[in-house]
PDB file of C-alpha atoms in Angstrom:
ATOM      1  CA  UNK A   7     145.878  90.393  77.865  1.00  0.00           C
ATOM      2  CA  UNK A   8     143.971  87.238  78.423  1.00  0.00           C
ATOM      3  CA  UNK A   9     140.749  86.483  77.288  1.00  0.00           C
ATOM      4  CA  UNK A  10     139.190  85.938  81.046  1.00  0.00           C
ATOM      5  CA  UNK A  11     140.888  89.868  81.680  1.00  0.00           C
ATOM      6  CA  UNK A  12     139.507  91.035  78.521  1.00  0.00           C
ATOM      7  CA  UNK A  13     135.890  89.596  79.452  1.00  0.00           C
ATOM      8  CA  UNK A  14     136.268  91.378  82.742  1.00  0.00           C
ATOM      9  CA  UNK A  15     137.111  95.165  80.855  1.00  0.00           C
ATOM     10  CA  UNK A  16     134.658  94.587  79.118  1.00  0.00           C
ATOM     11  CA  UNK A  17     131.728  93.728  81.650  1.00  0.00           C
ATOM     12  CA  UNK A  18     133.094  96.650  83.799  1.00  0.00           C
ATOM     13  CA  UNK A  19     132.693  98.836  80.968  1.00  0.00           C
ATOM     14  CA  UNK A  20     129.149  97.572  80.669  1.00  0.00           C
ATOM     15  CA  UNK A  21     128.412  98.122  84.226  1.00  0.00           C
ATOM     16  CA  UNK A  22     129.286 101.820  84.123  1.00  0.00           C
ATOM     17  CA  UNK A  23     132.380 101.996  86.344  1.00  0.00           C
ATOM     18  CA  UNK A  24     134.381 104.824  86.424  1.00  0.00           C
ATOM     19  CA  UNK A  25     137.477 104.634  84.337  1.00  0.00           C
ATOM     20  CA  UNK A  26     139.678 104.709  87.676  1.00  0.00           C
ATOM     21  CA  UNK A  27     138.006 101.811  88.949  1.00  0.00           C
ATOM     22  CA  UNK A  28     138.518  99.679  86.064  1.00  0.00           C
ATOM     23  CA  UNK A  29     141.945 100.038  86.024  1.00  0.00           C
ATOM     24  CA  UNK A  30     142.320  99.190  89.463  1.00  0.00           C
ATOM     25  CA  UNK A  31     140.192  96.234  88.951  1.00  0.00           C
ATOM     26  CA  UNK A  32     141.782  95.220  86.412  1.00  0.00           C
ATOM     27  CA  UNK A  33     144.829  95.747  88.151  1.00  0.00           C
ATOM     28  CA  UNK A  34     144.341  93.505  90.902  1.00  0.00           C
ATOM     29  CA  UNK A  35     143.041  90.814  88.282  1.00  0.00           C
ATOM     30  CA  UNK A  36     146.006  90.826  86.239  1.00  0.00           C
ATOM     31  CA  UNK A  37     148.182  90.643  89.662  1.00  0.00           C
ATOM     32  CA  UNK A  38     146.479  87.437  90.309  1.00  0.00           C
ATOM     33  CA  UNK A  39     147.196  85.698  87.484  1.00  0.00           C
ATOM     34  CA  UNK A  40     150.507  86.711  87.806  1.00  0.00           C
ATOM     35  CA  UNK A  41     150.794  85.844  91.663  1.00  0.00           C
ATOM     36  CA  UNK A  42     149.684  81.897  90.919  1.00  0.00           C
ATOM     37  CA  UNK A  43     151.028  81.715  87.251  1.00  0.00           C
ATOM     38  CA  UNK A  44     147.848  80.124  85.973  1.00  0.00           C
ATOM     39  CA  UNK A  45     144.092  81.514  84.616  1.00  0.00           C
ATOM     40  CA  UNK A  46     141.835  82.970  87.545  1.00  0.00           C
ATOM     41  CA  UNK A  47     139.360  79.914  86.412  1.00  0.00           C
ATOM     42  CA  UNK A  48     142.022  77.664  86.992  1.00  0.00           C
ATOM     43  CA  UNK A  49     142.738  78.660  90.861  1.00  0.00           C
ATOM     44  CA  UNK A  50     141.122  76.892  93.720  1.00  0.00           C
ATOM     45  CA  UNK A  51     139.144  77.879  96.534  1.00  0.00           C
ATOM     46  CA  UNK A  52     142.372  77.800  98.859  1.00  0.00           C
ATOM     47  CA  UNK A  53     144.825  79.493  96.855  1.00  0.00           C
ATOM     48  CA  UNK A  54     142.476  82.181  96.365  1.00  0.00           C
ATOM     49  CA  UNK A  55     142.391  81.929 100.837  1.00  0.00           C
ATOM     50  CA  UNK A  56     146.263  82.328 100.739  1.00  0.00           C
ATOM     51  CA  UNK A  57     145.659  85.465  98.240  1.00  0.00           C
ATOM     52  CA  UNK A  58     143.232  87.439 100.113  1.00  0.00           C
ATOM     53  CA  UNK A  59     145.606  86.645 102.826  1.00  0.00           C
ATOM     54  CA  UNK A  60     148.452  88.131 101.336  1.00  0.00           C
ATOM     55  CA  UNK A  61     146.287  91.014 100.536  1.00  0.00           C
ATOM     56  CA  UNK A  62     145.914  91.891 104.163  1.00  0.00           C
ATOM     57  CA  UNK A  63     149.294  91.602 105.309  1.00  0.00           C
ATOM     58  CA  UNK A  64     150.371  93.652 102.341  1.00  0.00           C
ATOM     59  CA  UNK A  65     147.273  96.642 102.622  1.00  0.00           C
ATOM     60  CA  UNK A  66     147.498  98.675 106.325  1.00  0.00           C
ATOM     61  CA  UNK A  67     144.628 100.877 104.404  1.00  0.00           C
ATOM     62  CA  UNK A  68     141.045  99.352 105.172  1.00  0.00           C
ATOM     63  CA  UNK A  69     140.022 101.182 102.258  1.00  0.00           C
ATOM     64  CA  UNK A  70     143.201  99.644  99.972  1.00  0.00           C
ATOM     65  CA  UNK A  71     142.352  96.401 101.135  1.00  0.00           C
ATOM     66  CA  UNK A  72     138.742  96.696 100.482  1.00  0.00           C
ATOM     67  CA  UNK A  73     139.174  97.862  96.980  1.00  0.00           C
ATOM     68  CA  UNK A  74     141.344  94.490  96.185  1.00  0.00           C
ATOM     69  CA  UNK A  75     138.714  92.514  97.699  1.00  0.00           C
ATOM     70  CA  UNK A  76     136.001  94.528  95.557  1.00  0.00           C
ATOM     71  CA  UNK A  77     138.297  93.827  92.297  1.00  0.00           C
ATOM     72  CA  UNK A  78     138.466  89.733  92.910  1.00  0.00           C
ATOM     73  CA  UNK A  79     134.372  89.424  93.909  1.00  0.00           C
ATOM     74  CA  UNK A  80     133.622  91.020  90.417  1.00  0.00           C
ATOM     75  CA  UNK A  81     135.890  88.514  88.376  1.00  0.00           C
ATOM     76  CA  UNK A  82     134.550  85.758  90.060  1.00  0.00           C
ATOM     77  CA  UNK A  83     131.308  86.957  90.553  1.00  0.00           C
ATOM     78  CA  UNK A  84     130.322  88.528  86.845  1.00  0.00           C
ATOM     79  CA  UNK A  85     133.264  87.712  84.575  1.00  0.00           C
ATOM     80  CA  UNK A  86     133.940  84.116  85.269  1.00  0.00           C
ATOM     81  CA  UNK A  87     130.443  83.040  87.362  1.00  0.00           C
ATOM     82  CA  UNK A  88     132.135  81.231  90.054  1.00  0.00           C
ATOM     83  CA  UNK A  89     130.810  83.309  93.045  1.00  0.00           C
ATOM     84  CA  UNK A  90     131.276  79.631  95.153  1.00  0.00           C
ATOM     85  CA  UNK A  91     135.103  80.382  95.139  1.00  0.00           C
ATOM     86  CA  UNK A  92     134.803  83.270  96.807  1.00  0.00           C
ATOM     87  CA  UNK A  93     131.934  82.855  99.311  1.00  0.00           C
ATOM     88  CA  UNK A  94     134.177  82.862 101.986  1.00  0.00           C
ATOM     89  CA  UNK A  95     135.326  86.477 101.191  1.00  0.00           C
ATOM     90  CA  UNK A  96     133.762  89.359 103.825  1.00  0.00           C
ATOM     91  CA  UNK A  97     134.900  92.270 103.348  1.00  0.00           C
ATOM     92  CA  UNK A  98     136.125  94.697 106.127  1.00  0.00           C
ATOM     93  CA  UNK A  99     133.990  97.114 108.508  1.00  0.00           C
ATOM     94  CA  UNK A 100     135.336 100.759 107.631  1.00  0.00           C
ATOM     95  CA  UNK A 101     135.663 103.013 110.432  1.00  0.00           C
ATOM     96  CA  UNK A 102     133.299 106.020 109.354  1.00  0.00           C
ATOM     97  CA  UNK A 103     134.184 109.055 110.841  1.00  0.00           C
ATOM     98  CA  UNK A 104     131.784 112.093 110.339  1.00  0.00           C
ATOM     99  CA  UNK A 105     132.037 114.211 107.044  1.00  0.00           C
ATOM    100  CA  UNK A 106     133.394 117.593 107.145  1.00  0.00           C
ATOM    101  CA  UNK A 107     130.775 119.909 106.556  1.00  0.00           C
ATOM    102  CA  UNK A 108     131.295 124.322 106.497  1.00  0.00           C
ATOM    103  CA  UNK A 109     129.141 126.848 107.861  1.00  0.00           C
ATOM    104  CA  UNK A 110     127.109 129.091 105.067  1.00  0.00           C
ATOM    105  CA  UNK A 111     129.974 132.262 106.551  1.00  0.00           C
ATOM    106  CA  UNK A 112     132.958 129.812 106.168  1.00  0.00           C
ATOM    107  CA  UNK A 113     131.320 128.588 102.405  1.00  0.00           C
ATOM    108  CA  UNK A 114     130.934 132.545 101.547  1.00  0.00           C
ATOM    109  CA  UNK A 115     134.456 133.325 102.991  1.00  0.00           C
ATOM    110  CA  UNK A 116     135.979 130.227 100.541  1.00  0.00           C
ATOM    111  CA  UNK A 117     134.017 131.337  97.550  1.00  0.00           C
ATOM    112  CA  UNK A 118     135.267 134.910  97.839  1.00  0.00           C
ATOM    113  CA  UNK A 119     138.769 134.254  98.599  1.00  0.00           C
ATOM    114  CA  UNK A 120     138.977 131.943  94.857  1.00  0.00           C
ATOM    115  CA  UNK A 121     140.842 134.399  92.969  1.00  0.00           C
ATOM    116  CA  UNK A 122     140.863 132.377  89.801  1.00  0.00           C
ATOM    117  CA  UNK A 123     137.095 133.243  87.763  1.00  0.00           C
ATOM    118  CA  UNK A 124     136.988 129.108  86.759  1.00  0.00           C
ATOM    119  CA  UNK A 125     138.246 127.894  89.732  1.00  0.00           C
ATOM    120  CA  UNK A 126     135.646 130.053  91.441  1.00  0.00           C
ATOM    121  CA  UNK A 127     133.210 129.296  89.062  1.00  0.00           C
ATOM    122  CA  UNK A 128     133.339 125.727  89.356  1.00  0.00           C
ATOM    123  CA  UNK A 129     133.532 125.511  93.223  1.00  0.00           C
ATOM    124  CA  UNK A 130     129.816 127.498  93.227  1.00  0.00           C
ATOM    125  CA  UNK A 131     128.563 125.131  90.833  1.00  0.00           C
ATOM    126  CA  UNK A 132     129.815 122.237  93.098  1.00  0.00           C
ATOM    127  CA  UNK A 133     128.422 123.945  96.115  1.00  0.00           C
ATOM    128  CA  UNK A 134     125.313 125.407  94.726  1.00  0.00           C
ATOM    129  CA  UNK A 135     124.276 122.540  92.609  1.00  0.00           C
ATOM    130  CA  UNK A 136     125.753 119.538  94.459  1.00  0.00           C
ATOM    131  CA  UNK A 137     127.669 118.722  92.062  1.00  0.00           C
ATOM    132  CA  UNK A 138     130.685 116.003  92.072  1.00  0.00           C
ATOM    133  CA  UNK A 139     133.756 117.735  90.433  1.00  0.00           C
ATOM    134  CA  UNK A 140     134.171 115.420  87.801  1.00  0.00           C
ATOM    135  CA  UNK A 141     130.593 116.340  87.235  1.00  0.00           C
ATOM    136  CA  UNK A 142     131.070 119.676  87.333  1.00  0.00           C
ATOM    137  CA  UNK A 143     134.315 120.040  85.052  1.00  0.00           C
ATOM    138  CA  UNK A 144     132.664 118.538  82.122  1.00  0.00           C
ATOM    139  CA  UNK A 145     129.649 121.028  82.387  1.00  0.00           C
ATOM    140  CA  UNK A 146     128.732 122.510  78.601  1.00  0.00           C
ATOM    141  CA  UNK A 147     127.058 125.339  78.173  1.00  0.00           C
ATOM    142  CA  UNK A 148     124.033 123.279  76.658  1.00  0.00           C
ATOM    143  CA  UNK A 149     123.498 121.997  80.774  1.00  0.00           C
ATOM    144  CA  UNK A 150     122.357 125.036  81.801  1.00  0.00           C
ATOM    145  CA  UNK A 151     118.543 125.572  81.233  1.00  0.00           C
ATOM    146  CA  UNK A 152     117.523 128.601  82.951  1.00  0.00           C
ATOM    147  CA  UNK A 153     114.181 128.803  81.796  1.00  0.00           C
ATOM    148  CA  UNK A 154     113.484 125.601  84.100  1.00  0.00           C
ATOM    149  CA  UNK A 155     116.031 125.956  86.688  1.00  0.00           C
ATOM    150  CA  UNK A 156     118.320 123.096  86.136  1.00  0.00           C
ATOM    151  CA  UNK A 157     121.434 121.838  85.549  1.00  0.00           C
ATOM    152  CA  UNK A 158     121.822 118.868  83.620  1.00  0.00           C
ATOM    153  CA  UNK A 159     124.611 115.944  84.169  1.00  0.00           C
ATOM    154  CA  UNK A 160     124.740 114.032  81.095  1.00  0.00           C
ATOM    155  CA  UNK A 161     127.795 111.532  82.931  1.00  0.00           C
ATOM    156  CA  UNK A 162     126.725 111.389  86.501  1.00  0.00           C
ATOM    157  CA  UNK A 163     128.588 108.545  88.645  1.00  0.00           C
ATOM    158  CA  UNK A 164     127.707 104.994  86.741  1.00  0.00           C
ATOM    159  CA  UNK A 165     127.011 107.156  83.441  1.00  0.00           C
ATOM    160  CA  UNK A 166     123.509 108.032  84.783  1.00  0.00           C
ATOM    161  CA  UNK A 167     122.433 111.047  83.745  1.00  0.00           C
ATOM    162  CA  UNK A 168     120.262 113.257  86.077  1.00  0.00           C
ATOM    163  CA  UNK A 169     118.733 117.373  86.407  1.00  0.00           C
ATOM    164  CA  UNK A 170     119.398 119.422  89.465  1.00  0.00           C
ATOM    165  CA  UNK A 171     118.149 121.995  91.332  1.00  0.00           C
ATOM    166  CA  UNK A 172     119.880 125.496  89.414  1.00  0.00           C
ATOM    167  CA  UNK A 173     118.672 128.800  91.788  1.00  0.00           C
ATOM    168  CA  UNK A 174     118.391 131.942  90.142  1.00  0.00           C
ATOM    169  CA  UNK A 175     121.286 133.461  92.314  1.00  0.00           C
ATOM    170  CA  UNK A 176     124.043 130.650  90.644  1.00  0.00           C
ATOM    171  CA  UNK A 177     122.002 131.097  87.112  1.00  0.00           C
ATOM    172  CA  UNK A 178     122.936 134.614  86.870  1.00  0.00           C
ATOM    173  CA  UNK A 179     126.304 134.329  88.421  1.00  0.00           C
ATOM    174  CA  UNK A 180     127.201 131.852  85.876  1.00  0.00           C
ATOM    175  CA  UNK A 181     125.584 133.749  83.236  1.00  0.00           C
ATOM    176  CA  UNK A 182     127.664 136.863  84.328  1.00  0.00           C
ATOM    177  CA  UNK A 183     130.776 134.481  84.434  1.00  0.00           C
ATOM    178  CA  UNK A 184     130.182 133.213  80.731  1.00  0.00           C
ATOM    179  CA  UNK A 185     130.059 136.996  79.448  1.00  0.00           C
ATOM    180  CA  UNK A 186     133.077 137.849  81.159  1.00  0.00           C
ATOM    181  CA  UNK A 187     135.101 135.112  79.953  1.00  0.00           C
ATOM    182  CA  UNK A 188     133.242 133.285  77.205  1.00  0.00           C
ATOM    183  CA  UNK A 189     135.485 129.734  77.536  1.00  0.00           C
ATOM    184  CA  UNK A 190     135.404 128.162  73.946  1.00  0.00           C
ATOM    185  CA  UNK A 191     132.390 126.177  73.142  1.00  0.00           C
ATOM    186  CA  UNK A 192     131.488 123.865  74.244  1.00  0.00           C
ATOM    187  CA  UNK A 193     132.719 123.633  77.695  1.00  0.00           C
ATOM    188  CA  UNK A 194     131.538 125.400  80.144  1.00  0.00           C
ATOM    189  CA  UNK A 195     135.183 125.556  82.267  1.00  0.00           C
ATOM    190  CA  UNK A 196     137.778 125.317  79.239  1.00  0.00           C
ATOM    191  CA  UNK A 197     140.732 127.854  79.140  1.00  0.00           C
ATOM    192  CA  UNK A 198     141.046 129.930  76.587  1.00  0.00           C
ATOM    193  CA  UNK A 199     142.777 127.040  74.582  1.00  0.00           C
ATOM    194  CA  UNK A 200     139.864 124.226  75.331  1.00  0.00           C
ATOM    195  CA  UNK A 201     141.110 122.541  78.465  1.00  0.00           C
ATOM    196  CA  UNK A 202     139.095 121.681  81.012  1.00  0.00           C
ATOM    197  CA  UNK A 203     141.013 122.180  84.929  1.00  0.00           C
ATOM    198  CA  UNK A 204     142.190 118.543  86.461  1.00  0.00           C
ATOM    199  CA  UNK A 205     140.998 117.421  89.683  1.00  0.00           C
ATOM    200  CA  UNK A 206     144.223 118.095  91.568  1.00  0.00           C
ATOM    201  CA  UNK A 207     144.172 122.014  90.218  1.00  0.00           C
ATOM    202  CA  UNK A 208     141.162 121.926  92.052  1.00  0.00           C
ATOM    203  CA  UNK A 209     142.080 120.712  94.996  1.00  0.00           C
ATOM    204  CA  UNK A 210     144.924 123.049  95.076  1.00  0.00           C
ATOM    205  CA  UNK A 211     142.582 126.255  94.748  1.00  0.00           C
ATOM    206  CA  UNK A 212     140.328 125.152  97.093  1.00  0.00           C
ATOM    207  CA  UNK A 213     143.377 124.676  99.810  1.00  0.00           C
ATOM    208  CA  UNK A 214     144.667 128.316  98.739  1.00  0.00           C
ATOM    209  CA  UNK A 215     141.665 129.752  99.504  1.00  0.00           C
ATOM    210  CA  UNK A 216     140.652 127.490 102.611  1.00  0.00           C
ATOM    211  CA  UNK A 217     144.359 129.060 104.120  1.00  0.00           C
ATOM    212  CA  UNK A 218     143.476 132.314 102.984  1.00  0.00           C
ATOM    213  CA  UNK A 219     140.125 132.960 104.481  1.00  0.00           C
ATOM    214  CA  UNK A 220     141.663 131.545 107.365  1.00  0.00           C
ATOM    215  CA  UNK A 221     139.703 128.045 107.614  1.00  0.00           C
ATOM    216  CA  UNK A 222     141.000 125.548 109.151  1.00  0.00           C
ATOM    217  CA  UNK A 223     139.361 122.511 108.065  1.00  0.00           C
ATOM    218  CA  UNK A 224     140.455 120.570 105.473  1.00  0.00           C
ATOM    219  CA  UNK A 225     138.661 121.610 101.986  1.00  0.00           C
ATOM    220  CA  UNK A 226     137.878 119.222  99.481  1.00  0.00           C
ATOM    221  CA  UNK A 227     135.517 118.765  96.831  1.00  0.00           C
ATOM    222  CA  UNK A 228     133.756 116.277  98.774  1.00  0.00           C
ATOM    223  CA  UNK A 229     133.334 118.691 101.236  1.00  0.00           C
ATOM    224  CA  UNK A 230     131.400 121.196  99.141  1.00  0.00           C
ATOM    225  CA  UNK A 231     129.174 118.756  97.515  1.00  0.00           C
ATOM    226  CA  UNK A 232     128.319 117.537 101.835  1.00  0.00           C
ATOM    227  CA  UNK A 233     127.817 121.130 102.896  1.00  0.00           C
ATOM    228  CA  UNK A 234     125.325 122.078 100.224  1.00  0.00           C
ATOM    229  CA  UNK A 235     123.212 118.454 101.332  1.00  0.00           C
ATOM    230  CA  UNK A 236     123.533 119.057 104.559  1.00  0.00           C
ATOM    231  CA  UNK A 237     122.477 123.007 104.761  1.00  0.00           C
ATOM    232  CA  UNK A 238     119.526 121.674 102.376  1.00  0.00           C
ATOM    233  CA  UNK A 239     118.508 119.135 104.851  1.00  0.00           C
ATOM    234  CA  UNK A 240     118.799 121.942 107.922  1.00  0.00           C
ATOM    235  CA  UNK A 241     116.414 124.003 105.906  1.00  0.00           C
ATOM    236  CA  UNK A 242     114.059 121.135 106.096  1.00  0.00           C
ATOM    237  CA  UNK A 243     114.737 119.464 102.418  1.00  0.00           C
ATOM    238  CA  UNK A 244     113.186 115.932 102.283  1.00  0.00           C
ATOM    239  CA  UNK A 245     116.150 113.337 102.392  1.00  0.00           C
ATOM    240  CA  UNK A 246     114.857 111.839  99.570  1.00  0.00           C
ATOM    241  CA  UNK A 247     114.995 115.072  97.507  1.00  0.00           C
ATOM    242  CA  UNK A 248     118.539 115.698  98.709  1.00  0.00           C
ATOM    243  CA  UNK A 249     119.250 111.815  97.779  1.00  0.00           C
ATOM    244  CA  UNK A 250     117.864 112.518  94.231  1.00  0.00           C
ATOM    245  CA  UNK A 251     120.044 115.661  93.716  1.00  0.00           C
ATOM    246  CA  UNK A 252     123.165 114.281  94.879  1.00  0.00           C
ATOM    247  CA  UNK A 253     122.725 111.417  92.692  1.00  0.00           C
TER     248      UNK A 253
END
């Protein structure tokens, strides 16, 4: 790896960027190089013009396309410090079509038809706390404070760590959880032999049980995570506050 690519892991690391998005940074950089034979510091302003080019013939996704784009402003912008080589770079408007969000029932009917304890576990904590499932996954049991009422996310998006909002209802069901199962310390969602459920597993029970309670929107993560801001802001919840919580 060169040394302008190993500048760039490194300043992503220091930013806080998820470990996904460094690789597809990092990614992109290294295809790049490869693309023009030569350093990034070495290209000009018009073969990087015939690369972002190539870019959008190559990436139908706006989204795809954007990402690239994202990948080559950082090298240029924090790695190597020549943000004039890419001034002419805009990147593309995203069509935004309007989040999925569930009714309190169809949330109920979900949680109820999770016939997995974890799986169920962790969607409530995702729905109840706002939570991101990444978030949620790594929960230990040292993140729950009771006493207070929160929840504590020690590696938030960016690394940041924040409290939220823990109601007595998802206290005790958690607490009732834990003495039912007690998951090895000192995760709060590990098996019985310390791992922790993947992202796609998740997915998965959350489609089960969207098909089974006979819902017929598409169930995410993401989803949960907008239905519990968006009841929150119907029950008059200052945007800000929601904001802060979702982190």
């Amino acid at each position: 790896m060169s040394n302008e690519i190993e500048n760039m892991a490194r300043d992503l690391a220091m930013k806080g960027y998820a470990e996904s998005t460094q690789d597809r940074y990092l990614k992109t950089a290294r295809h790049l190089v490869e693309r023009f034979g030569r350093p990034a510091s070495e290209l000009t302003r018009d073969e990087l013009r015939t690369y972002v080019d190539e870019l959008r013939a190559r990436h139908k996704s706006v989204s795809a396309f954007s990402n690239r784009l994202y990948a080559v402003l950082f090298l240029y912008r924090r790695t190597l410090g020549r943000a004039d080589l890419v001034s002419f770079i805009s990147l593309p408007k995203k069509y935004s079509a309007l989040p999925l969000v569930l009714s309190v029932k169809e949330v109920n009917s979900l949680l109820n038809a999770i016939t997995d304890p974890r799986y169920q576990a962790i969607a409530m904590v995702m729905y109840g706390a706002g939570l991101r499932v990444s978030e949620a996954l790594v929960l230990e049991i040292h993140d729950i404070d009771g006493a207070r009422g929160v929840l504590r996310v020690r590696h938030g998006k960016g690394n940041k760590a924040r409290e939220v909002m823990l109601s007595p209802e998802l206290y005790q069901w958690l607490r009732q959880y834990w003495s039912r199962h007690q998951p090895p310390q000192p995760y709060l969602f590990a098996s019985r032999t310390g791992k922790l459920p993947t992202l796609d597993t998740i997915r998965k029970a959350l489609a089960k049980a969207a098909q089974s309670a006979f819902i017929t929107k598409h169930v995410t993560p993401h989803v949960l995570r907008h239905s519990f801001a968006t009841h929150l802001l119907e029950q008059g919840t200052d945007v800000h506050v929601v904001g802060a919580l979702l982190g």
